[in-house]
Structure formats: structure tokens, C-alpha cells
PDB file of C-alpha atoms in Angstrom:
ATOM      1  CA  MET A   1       0.000   0.000   0.000  1.00  0.00           C
ATOM      2  CA  GLU A   2       1.077   3.581  -0.522  1.00  0.00           C
ATOM      3  CA  VAL A   3       0.219   7.036   0.748  1.00  0.00           C
ATOM      4  CA  GLN A   4       1.150  10.166  -1.184  1.00  0.00           C
ATOM      5  CA  GLY A   5       1.140  13.801  -0.156  1.00  0.00           C
ATOM      6  CA  LYS A   6       3.085  16.774   1.160  1.00  0.00           C
ATOM      7  CA  VAL A   7       5.282  16.451   4.265  1.00  0.00           C
ATOM      8  CA  LYS A   8       3.722  18.412   7.131  1.00  0.00           C
ATOM      9  CA  MET A   9       6.062  17.289   9.948  1.00  0.00           C
ATOM     10  CA  VAL A  10       9.154  15.112  10.430  1.00  0.00           C
ATOM     11  CA  GLY A  11       9.702  14.047  14.025  1.00  0.00           C
ATOM     12  CA  GLU A  12      12.927  13.302  15.875  1.00  0.00           C
ATOM     13  CA  THR A  13      14.045   9.724  16.423  1.00  0.00           C
ATOM     14  CA  GLN A  14      12.810   8.368  19.772  1.00  0.00           C
ATOM     15  CA  THR A  15      14.450   5.474  21.641  1.00  0.00           C
ATOM     16  CA  PHE A  16      12.492   3.216  24.025  1.00  0.00           C
ATOM     17  CA  GLY A  17      13.360   0.464  26.520  1.00  0.00           C
ATOM     18  CA  ASN A  18      16.550  -1.355  27.363  1.00  0.00           C
ATOM     19  CA  ASN A  19      16.794  -2.893  23.885  1.00  0.00           C
ATOM     20  CA  GLY A  20      17.050   0.511  22.197  1.00  0.00           C
ATOM     21  CA  PHE A  21      13.858   0.270  20.088  1.00  0.00           C
ATOM     22  CA  ARG A  22      13.836   3.298  17.755  1.00  0.00           C
ATOM     23  CA  LYS A  23      10.818   5.039  16.214  1.00  0.00           C
ATOM     24  CA  ARG A  24      10.416   8.180  14.094  1.00  0.00           C
ATOM     25  CA  GLU A  25       7.180   9.715  12.829  1.00  0.00           C
ATOM     26  CA  ILE A  26       6.300  11.721   9.738  1.00  0.00           C
ATOM     27  CA  VAL A  27       2.976  13.408   8.954  1.00  0.00           C
ATOM     28  CA  VAL A  28       1.887  13.638   5.325  1.00  0.00           C
ATOM     29  CA  THR A  29      -1.067  15.732   4.120  1.00  0.00           C
ATOM     30  CA  THR A  30      -2.889  14.147   1.197  1.00  0.00           C
ATOM     31  CA  GLU A  31      -3.930  16.307  -1.749  1.00  0.00           C
ATOM     32  CA  GLU A  32      -7.572  15.500  -2.396  1.00  0.00           C
ATOM     33  CA  GLN A  33     -10.974  17.127  -1.915  1.00  0.00           C
ATOM     34  CA  TYR A  34     -10.806  16.498   1.844  1.00  0.00           C
ATOM     35  CA  PRO A  35      -7.072  16.448   2.718  1.00  0.00           C
ATOM     36  CA  GLN A  36      -6.060  13.995   5.437  1.00  0.00           C
ATOM     37  CA  HIS A  37      -3.118  14.334   7.821  1.00  0.00           C
ATOM     38  CA  ILE A  38      -1.671  10.812   7.945  1.00  0.00           C
ATOM     39  CA  MET A  39       0.960   9.917  10.544  1.00  0.00           C
ATOM     40  CA  VAL A  40       3.351   7.169   9.446  1.00  0.00           C
ATOM     41  CA  GLU A  41       5.929   5.657  11.765  1.00  0.00           C
ATOM     42  CA  PHE A  42       9.308   4.303  10.719  1.00  0.00           C
ATOM     43  CA  VAL A  43      11.015   1.900  13.138  1.00  0.00           C
ATOM     44  CA  GLN A  44      14.529   0.626  13.876  1.00  0.00           C
ATOM     45  CA  ASP A  45      16.940   1.081  10.924  1.00  0.00           C
ATOM     46  CA  LYS A  46      14.152   2.576   8.759  1.00  0.00           C
ATOM     47  CA  THR A  47      14.186   5.775  10.877  1.00  0.00           C
ATOM     48  CA  ASP A  48      17.246   6.945   8.912  1.00  0.00           C
ATOM     49  CA  LEU A  49      15.179   6.985   5.692  1.00  0.00           C
ATOM     50  CA  LEU A  50      13.587  10.247   6.861  1.00  0.00           C
ATOM     51  CA  ASN A  51      16.899  12.136   7.090  1.00  0.00           C
ATOM     52  CA  ASN A  52      16.664  13.455   3.511  1.00  0.00           C
ATOM     53  CA  PHE A  53      13.068  14.729   3.663  1.00  0.00           C
ATOM     54  CA  SER A  54      11.725  18.050   4.917  1.00  0.00           C
ATOM     55  CA  VAL A  55       8.476  19.962   5.411  1.00  0.00           C
ATOM     56  CA  GLY A  56       6.748  20.939   2.161  1.00  0.00           C
ATOM     57  CA  GLN A  57       8.265  18.169   0.059  1.00  0.00           C
ATOM     58  CA  ASP A  58       5.975  15.892  -1.996  1.00  0.00           C
ATOM     59  CA  VAL A  59       6.524  12.221  -1.146  1.00  0.00           C
ATOM     60  CA  LYS A  60       5.204   8.727  -1.732  1.00  0.00           C
ATOM     61  CA  ILE A  61       5.494   6.318   1.208  1.00  0.00           C
ATOM     62  CA  SER A  62       5.166   2.525   0.979  1.00  0.00           C
ATOM     63  CA  ILE A  63       3.311   1.338   4.070  1.00  0.00           C
ATOM     64  CA  ASN A  64       2.085  -1.692   5.992  1.00  0.00           C
ATOM     65  CA  LEU A  65      -0.953  -1.586   8.272  1.00  0.00           C
ATOM     66  CA  ARG A  66      -0.235  -3.103  11.689  1.00  0.00           C
ATOM     67  CA  GLY A  67      -2.717  -4.150  14.383  1.00  0.00           C
ATOM     68  CA  ARG A  68      -2.194  -5.178  17.996  1.00  0.00           C
ATOM     69  CA  GLU A  69      -4.320  -6.629  20.766  1.00  0.00           C
ATOM     70  CA  TRP A  70      -3.719  -5.585  24.389  1.00  0.00           C
ATOM     71  CA  THR A  71      -5.423  -6.649  27.593  1.00  0.00           C
ATOM     72  CA  ASN A  72      -5.397  -3.998  30.325  1.00  0.00           C
ATOM     73  CA  PRO A  73      -5.037  -4.821  34.059  1.00  0.00           C
ATOM     74  CA  GLN A  74      -8.837  -4.896  34.421  1.00  0.00           C
ATOM     75  CA  GLY A  75      -9.080  -7.652  31.792  1.00  0.00           C
ATOM     76  CA  GLU A  76     -10.504  -5.446  29.028  1.00  0.00           C
ATOM     77  CA  VAL A  77      -9.210  -6.203  25.548  1.00  0.00           C
ATOM     78  CA  LYS A  78      -8.198  -3.187  23.435  1.00  0.00           C
ATOM     79  CA  TYR A  79      -7.085  -3.013  19.800  1.00  0.00           C
ATOM     80  CA  PHE A  80      -4.593  -0.560  18.293  1.00  0.00           C
ATOM     81  CA  ASN A  81      -3.694   0.135  14.679  1.00  0.00           C
ATOM     82  CA  SER A  82      -0.589   1.766  13.269  1.00  0.00           C
ATOM     83  CA  ILE A  83       0.717   2.712   9.844  1.00  0.00           C
ATOM     84  CA  GLN A  84       4.321   1.618   9.416  1.00  0.00           C
ATOM     85  CA  GLY A  85       6.473   2.941   6.584  1.00  0.00           C
ATOM     86  CA  TRP A  86       9.220   0.912   4.953  1.00  0.00           C
ATOM     87  CA  ARG A  87      10.148   3.081   1.942  1.00  0.00           C
ATOM     88  CA  ILE A  88       9.849   6.791   1.101  1.00  0.00           C
ATOM     89  CA  GLU A  89      10.635   8.634  -2.123  1.00  0.00           C
ATOM     90  CA  GLY A  90      10.313  12.168  -3.419  1.00  0.00           C
ATOM     91  CA  VAL A  91       7.650  12.869  -6.050  1.00  0.00           C
ATOM     92  CA  GLN A  92       7.741  15.519  -8.774  1.00  0.00           C
ATOM     93  CA  THR A  93       4.564  17.611  -8.862  1.00  0.00           C
ATOM     94  CA  GLN A  94       2.767  18.112 -12.157  1.00  0.00           C
ATOM     95  CA  GLN A  95       2.174  21.666 -13.290  1.00  0.00           C
ATOM     96  CA  SER A  96      -0.545  20.661 -15.793  1.00  0.00           C
ATOM     97  CA  GLY A  97      -3.294  20.691 -13.183  1.00  0.00           C
ATOM     98  CA  PRO A  98      -5.188  17.941 -11.355  1.00  0.00           C
ATOM     99  CA  GLY A  99      -5.926  14.875 -13.435  1.00  0.00           C
ATOM    100  CA  MET A 100      -4.117  16.207 -16.490  1.00  0.00           C
ATOM    101  CA  PRO A 101      -1.325  14.165 -18.065  1.00  0.00           C
ATOM    102  CA  PRO A 102       1.907  16.033 -18.785  1.00  0.00           C
ATOM    103  CA  VAL A 103       2.087  17.573 -22.262  1.00  0.00           C
ATOM    104  CA  PRO A 104       5.141  16.621 -24.324  1.00  0.00           C
ATOM    105  CA  PRO A 105       7.125  19.481 -25.885  1.00  0.00           C
ATOM    106  CA  ALA A 106       6.253  20.532 -29.453  1.00  0.00           C
ATOM    107  CA  GLU A 107       9.567  19.094 -30.700  1.00  0.00           C
ATOM    108  CA  ALA A 108       8.277  15.603 -29.877  1.00  0.00           C
ATOM    109  CA  PHE A 109       5.777  15.753 -32.750  1.00  0.00           C
ATOM    110  CA  GLN A 110       6.645  15.321 -36.426  1.00  0.00           C
ATOM    111  CA  PRO A 111       5.423  18.121 -38.709  1.00  0.00           C
ATOM    112  CA  ALA A 112       2.549  17.319 -41.049  1.00  0.00           C
ATOM    113  CA  ASP A 113       3.790  17.913 -44.591  1.00  0.00           C
ATOM    114  CA  ASN A 114       1.182  16.094 -46.695  1.00  0.00           C
ATOM    115  CA  LEU A 115      -1.774  18.414 -46.171  1.00  0.00           C
ATOM    116  CA  ASN A 116      -4.126  18.777 -49.110  1.00  0.00           C
ATOM    117  CA  GLU A 117      -6.756  21.476 -48.729  1.00  0.00           C
ATOM    118  CA  GLU A 118      -9.049  19.764 -51.230  1.00  0.00           C
ATOM    119  CA  ASP A 119      -9.351  16.454 -49.356  1.00  0.00           C
ATOM    120  CA  HIS A 120     -12.915  15.972 -48.188  1.00  0.00           C
ATOM    121  CA  ASP A 121     -13.958  13.838 -45.257  1.00  0.00           C
ATOM    122  CA  ASP A 122     -16.381  11.049 -46.023  1.00  0.00           C
ATOM    123  CA  LEU A 123     -17.945  11.332 -42.594  1.00  0.00           C
ATOM    124  CA  PRO A 124     -21.757  11.780 -42.628  1.00  0.00           C
ATOM    125  CA  PHE A 125     -21.705  14.719 -40.193  1.00  0.00           C
TER     126      PHE A 125
END
């Protein structure tokens, strides 16, 4: 799965426990009718992947959805979800507008040199 958008925040690397578990979070704002602020966490050696990204940059993040079950001291079972990133790459924004494919330069087209003004279409309309 992937999430794409503009970087809103890149957090600092956090270390937890005696084993040195590392986690770093990034928030990406999607570009759609109702933009969403999606927090993605990178763990362990993947935290270093965020070093080259900054606020305002357009990115595409490959993600996995994770779910956990936890039983509290009172015996109640709770469920938690997280979005875990494993790859991130910069994305070039298109200047053509939303939903428009990029237009190739005029040099990419061959000139039409066999035009005949007297050719008539045989279309019925």
C-alpha cells in the first residue's frame, strides 16, 4: 500500500526500553478534496530513511498496516492500529493541473507535410 502527499512534519528519532527500540514519525497531508493528515511511523533502521526529507516536500510512502491486541489490568481487551512505513521517495509535482497528463514538448511531434486542402472527409456529419 502507498500514501502520497506533502510532508507536514518530520519528528525526531525516539528510543524506548533497554533494547534501544527506535521510532520516528512523519505526517503527510494528502492532496484531495478532503485532505487527510496521515501519521506514518518508521522503526529501527528505517528511521534513517527520513533524514533526507523536509516539510513541504511531496513524497510517496510505501506502508504496511499493523494491528495489535492488548489486555489492560482490568481484563478489558483493546485493539490498536498503526501505519508503518518501509520506503519513502520524493515525487515531482505536475504543473498541468489535477488529473491532467503532462504535455510533451512541441519538438516531440513530427510536422505534417502532406496536407491537401481539397481532401474531403467522407464522414456523414
